[in-house]
Short mmCIF file of C-alpha atoms in Angstrom, two decimals:
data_model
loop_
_atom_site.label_atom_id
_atom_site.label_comp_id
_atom_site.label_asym_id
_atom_site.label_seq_id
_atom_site.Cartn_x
_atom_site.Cartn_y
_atom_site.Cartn_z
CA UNK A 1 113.35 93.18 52.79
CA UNK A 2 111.11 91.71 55.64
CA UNK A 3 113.41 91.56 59.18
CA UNK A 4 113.50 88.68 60.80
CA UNK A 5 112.99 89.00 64.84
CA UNK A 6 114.82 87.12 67.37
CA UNK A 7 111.93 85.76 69.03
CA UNK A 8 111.31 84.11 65.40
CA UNK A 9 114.85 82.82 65.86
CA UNK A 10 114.02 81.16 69.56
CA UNK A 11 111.09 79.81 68.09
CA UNK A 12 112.71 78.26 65.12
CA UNK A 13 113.70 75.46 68.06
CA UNK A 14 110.34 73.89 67.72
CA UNK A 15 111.98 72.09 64.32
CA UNK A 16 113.55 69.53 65.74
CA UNK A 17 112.91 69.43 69.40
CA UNK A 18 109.09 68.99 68.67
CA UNK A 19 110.28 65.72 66.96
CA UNK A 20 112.10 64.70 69.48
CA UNK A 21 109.41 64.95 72.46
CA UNK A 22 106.92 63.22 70.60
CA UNK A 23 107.84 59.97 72.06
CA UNK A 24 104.15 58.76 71.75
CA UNK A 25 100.81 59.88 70.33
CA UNK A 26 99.20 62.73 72.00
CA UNK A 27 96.14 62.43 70.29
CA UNK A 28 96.05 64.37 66.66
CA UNK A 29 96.46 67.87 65.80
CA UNK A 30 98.73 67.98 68.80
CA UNK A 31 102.27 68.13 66.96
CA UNK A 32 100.41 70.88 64.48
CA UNK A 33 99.43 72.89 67.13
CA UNK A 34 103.15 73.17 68.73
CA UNK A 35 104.37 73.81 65.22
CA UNK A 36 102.26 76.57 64.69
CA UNK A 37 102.43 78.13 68.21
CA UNK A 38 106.01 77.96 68.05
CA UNK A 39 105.86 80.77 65.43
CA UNK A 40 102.76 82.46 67.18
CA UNK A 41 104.46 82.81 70.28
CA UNK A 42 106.60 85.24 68.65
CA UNK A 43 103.61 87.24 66.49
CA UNK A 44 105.11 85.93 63.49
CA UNK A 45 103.04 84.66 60.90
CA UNK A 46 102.64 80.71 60.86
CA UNK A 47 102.57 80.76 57.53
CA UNK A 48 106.36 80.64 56.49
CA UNK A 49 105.38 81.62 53.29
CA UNK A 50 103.39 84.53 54.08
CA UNK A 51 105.01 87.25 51.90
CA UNK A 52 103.58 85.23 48.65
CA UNK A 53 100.60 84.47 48.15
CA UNK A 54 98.66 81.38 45.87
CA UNK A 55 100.42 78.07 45.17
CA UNK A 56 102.90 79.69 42.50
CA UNK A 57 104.63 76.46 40.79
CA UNK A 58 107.83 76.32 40.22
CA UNK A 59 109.60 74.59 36.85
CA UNK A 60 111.15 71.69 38.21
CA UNK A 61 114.73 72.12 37.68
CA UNK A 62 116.09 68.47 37.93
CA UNK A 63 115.12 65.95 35.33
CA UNK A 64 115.32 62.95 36.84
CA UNK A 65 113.02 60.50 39.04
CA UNK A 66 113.23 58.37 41.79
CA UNK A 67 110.09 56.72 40.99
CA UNK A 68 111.10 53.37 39.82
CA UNK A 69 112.04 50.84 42.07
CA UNK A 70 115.54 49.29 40.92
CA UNK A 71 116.43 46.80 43.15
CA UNK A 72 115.80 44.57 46.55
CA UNK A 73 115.54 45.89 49.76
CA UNK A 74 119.41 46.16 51.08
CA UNK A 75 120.53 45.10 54.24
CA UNK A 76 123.80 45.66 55.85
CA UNK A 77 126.14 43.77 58.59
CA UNK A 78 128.94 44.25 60.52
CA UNK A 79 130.99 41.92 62.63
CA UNK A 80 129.39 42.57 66.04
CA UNK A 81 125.50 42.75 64.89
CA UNK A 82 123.14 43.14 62.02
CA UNK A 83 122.40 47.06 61.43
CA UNK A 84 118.66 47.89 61.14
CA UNK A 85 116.91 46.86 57.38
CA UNK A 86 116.58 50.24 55.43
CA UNK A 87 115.53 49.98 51.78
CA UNK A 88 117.51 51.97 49.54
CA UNK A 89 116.29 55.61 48.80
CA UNK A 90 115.82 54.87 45.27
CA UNK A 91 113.68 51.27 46.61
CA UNK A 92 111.39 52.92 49.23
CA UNK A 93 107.62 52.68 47.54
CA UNK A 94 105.45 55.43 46.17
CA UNK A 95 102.89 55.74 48.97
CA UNK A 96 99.28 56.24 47.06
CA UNK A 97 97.57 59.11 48.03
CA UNK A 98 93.91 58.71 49.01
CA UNK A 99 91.77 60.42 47.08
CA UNK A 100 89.92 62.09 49.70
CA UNK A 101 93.59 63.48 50.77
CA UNK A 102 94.58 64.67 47.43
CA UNK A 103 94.95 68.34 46.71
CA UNK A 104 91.51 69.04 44.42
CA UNK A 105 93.10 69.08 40.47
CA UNK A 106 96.59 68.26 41.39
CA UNK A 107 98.40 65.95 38.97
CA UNK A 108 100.45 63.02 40.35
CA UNK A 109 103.98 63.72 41.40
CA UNK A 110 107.24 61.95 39.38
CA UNK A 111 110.20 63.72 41.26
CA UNK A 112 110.46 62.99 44.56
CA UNK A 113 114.07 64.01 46.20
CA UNK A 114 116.95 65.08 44.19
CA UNK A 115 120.74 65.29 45.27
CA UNK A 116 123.17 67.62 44.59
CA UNK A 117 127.24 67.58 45.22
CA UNK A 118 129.22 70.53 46.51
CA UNK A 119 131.79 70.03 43.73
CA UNK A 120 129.07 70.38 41.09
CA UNK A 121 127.68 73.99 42.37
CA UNK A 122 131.03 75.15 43.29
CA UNK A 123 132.97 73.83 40.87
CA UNK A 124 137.00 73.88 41.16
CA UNK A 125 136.74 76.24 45.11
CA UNK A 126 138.12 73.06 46.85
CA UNK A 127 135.31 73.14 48.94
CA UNK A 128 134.27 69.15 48.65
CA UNK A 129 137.82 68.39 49.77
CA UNK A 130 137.83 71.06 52.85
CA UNK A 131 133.93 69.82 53.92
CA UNK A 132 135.10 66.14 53.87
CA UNK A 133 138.61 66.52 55.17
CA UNK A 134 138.51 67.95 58.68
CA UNK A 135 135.08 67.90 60.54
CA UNK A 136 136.78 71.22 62.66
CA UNK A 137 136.14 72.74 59.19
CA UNK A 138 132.28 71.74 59.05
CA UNK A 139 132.12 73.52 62.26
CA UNK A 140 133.42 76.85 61.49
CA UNK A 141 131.02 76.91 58.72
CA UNK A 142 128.36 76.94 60.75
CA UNK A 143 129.85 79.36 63.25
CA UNK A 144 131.08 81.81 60.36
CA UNK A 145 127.49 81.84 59.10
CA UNK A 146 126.31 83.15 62.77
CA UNK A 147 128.86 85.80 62.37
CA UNK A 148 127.36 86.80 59.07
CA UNK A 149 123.75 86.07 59.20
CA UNK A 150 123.04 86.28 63.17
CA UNK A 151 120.94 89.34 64.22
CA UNK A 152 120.79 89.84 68.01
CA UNK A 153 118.26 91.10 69.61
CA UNK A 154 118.69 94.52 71.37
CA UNK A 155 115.99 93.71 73.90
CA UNK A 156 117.90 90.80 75.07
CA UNK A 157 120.90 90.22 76.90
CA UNK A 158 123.88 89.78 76.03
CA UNK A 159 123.61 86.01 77.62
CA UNK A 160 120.49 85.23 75.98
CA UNK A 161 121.51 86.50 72.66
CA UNK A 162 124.85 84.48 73.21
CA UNK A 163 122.42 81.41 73.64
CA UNK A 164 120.30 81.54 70.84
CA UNK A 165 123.28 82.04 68.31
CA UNK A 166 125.21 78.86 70.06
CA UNK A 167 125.88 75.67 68.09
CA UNK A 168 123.88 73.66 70.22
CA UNK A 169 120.76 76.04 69.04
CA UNK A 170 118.73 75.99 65.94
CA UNK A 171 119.26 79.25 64.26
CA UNK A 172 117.05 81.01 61.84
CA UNK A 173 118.21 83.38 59.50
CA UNK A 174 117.26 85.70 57.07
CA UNK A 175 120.17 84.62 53.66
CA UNK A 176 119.39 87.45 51.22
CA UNK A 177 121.67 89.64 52.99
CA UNK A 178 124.21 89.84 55.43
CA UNK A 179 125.47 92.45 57.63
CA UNK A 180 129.29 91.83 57.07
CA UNK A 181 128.75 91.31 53.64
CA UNK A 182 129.69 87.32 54.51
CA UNK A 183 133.08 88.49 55.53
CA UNK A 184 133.22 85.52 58.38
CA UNK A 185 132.53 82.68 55.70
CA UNK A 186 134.82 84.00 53.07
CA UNK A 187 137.60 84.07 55.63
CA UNK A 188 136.93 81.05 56.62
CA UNK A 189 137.28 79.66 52.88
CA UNK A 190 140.59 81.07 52.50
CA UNK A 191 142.29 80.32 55.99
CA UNK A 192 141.52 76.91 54.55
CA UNK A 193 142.31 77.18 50.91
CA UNK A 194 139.02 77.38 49.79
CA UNK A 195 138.61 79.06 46.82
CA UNK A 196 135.01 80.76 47.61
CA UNK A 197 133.66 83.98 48.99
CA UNK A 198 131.16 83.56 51.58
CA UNK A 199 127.86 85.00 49.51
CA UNK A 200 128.68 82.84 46.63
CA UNK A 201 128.44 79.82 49.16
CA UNK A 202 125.45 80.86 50.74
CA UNK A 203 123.64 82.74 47.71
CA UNK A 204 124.76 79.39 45.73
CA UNK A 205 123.06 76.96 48.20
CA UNK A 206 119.75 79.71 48.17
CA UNK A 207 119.56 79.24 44.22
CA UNK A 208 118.73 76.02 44.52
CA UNK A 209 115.59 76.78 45.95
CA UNK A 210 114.52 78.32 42.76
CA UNK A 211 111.43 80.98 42.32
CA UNK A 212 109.89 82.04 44.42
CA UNK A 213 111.89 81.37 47.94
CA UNK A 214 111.02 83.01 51.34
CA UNK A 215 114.76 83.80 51.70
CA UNK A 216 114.81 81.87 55.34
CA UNK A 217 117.89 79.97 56.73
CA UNK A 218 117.47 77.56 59.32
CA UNK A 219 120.51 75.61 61.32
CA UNK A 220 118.95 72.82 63.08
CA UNK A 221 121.25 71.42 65.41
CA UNK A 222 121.95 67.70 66.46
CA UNK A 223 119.70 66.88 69.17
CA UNK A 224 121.92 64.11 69.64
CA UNK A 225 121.96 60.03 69.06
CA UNK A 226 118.70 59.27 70.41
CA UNK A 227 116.29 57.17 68.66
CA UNK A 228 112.58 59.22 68.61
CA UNK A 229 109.12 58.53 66.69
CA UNK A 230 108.83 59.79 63.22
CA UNK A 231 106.58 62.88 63.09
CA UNK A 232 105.03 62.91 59.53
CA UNK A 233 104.99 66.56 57.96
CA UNK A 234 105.13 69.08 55.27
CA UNK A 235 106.33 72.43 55.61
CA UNK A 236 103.96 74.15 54.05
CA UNK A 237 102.38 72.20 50.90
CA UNK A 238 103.48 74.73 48.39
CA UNK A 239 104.71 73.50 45.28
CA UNK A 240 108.53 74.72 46.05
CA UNK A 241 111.44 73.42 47.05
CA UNK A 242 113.47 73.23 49.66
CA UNK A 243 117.22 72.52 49.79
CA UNK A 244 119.07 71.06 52.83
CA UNK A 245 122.95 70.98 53.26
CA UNK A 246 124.07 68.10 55.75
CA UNK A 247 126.82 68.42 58.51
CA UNK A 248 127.45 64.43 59.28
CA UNK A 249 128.99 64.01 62.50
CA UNK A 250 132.76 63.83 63.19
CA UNK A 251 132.56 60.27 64.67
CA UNK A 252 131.54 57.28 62.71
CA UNK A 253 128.33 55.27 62.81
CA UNK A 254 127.46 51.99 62.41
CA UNK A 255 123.76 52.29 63.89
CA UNK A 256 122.46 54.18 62.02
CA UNK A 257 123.98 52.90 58.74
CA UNK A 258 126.94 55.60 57.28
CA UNK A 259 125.21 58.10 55.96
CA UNK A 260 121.70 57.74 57.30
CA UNK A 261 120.34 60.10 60.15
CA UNK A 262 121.83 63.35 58.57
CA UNK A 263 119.25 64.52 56.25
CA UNK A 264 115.45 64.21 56.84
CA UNK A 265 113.61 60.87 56.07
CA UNK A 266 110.69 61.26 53.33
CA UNK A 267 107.61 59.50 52.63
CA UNK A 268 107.24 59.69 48.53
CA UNK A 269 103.66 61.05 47.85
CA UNK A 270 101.79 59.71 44.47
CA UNK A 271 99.63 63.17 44.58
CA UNK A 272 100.12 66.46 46.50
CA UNK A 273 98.12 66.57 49.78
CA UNK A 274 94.95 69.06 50.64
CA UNK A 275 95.38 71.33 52.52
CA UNK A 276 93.95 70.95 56.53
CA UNK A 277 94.24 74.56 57.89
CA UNK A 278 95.57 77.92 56.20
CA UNK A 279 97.16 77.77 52.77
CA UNK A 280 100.75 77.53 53.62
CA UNK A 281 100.59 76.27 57.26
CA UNK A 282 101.99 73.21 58.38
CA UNK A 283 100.64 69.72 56.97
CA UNK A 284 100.80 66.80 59.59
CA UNK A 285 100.07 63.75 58.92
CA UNK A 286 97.99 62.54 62.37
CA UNK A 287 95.79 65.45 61.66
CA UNK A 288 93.34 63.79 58.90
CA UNK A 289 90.41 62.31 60.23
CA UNK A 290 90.24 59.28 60.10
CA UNK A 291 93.51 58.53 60.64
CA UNK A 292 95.44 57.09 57.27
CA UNK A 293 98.11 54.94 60.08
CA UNK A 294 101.52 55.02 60.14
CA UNK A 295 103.65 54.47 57.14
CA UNK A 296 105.36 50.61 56.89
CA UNK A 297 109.09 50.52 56.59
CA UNK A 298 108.39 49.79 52.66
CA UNK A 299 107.79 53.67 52.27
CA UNK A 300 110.25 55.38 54.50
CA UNK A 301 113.04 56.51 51.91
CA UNK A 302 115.90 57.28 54.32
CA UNK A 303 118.52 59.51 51.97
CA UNK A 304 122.06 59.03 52.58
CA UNK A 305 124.53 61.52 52.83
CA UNK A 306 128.00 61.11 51.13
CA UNK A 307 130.64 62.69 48.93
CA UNK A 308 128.75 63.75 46.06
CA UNK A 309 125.49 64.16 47.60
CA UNK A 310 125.97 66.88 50.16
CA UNK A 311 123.08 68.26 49.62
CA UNK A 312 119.18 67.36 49.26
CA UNK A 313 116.44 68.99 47.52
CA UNK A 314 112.74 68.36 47.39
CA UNK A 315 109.58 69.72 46.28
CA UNK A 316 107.70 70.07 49.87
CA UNK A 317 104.59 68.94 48.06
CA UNK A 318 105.86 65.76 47.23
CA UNK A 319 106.90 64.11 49.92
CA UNK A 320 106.12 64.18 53.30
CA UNK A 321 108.79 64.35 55.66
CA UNK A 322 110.20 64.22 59.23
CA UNK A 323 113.04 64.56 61.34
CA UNK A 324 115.12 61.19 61.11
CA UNK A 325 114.21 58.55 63.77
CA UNK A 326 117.79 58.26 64.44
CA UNK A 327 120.01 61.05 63.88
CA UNK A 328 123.84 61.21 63.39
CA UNK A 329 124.95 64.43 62.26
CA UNK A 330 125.95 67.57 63.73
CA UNK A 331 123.58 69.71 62.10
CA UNK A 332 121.52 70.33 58.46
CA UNK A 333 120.67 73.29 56.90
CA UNK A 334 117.68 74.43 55.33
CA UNK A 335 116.80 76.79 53.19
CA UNK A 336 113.58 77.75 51.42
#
């Protein structure tokens, strides 16, 4: 089992935060480079993938599409103002690949973003009811998996490692195994009536990702309500997926929309993209030359969170992604 170091953790910041400075174009390559020396600050590997090797595809273990467009755009008011125009995830358009930009032999994509509930993978454990009843709840989730999953660093202090592990920070963790044998979450479950032990919660979510999975854990934490520009991206370009868990925030929204700003916005992809730099680094979008533009609203599928779709999964070849452009959420989990 490969041990994650804390200076991985610090670095694992860069996820959001390096969406959130981008308030205009730095000229391209720019956002890659942070992305990747994020990661080499700490002598990790940039490839997040590095322990395996090729594009290994995965059998796609949800059946449907979200290819077809069903219905108009939607648009939304309330009594003091019209909210923002956001098509519907299912309406967003199939952006068309160019063909100089596809991946050399790759076939075109027909599954885009698939959503999952918390009652379905943990049937009858009362954990839908807990997540959506109390947001305090939410919270010690995400402070029980620190307790579990949280490695500190013995060549820090005790202040520093205190910081990196706070909810305001973005964690990254290793979820294959945990120290306390995910005695914090499962204690957590049943102060709360949750019928669940912590490593079927976490090991449940980590299925998801299917075969193979790096095993990595990230907590990326609100960086509040502030509106920022979209930063187009793919994690790595493999052919596997990814799995995100939201944490809305406590307080209602009406800008964004309920729902919208938790998970990560996508940008469906007709064929996979090639591959700029190293197989398995990062993928961003303002690095091909010459410049494709920015994606009209018509493409930007903004997924909504709700009771009985708590949880997202993707292939990370198939879309391209980025933090939202307005966020309202406490937190979202990834795991790959």
């Amino acid at each position: 089992m490969e041990t994650l170091t804390m200076e991985t953790f610090a670095a694992s910041r860069w996820v959001e935060r390096v969406d959130a400075r981008r308030t205009g174009r730095r000229g391209r390559g720019w956002g890659r480079r942070r992305a990747i020396d994020a990661f080499a600050a700490s002598g990790a590997s940039r490839d997040p993938f590095a322990r395996a090797r090729g594009r290994t595809t995965t059998t796609d273990p949800f059946g449907d599409s979200t290819r077809r467009m069903t219905s108009g755009a939607r648009t939304t008011t309330s009594e003091t103002k019209t909210r923002p125009r956001y098509p519907a995830f299912e309406d967003a358009r199939v952006y068309e690949v160019p063909e100089r930009l596809r991946r050399p032999g790759s076939v075109e994509n027909d599954t885009f973003v698939v959503h999952k509930s918390l009652e379905d993978v943990f049937p009858g454990s009362g954990l839908a009811d807990a997540f959506h009843g109390d947001g305090r709840f939410r919270t010690g989730v995400r402070l029980a998996m620190r307790d579990d999953l949280f490695v500190p660093n013995e060549k820090l202090s005790e202040a520093r490692n205190a910081a990196m592990r706070a909810l305001s920070s973005s964690v990254h963790v290793n979820w294959f195994e945990s120290r306390t044998g995910y005695a914090a979450l499962s204690a957590h479950f049943a102060r709360h009536g949750v019928n669940l032990t912590g490593e079927r919660f976490i090991k449940g979510l980590g299925a998801l990702c299917g075969e193979p999975c790096h095993g990595t854990l990230i907590d990326i934490a609100s960086i509040g309500k502030q509106k920022i520009r979209h930063s187009w991206h793919q994690d790595s370009g493999y052919d596997r997926f990814t799995v995100m868990l939201g944490f809305p925030a406590s307080t209602p929204s009406e800008d964004p929309p309920p729902g919208v700003g938790v998970f990560t916005h996508a940008v469906k992809l007709s064929h996979p993209l090639v591959q700029l730099g190293d197989d398995g680094s990062v993928i961003q979008w303002e690095d091909f030359v010459p410049y494709e533009g920015d994606f009209a609203d018509e493409y930007v599928a903004r997924p909504v969170f709700k009771r009985g779709q708590e949880i997202m999964v993707y292939r990370d070849s198939a879309i391209i992604h980025s933090a939202p452009d307005q966020s309202h959420r406490e937190a979202v989990w990834r795991f790959m």
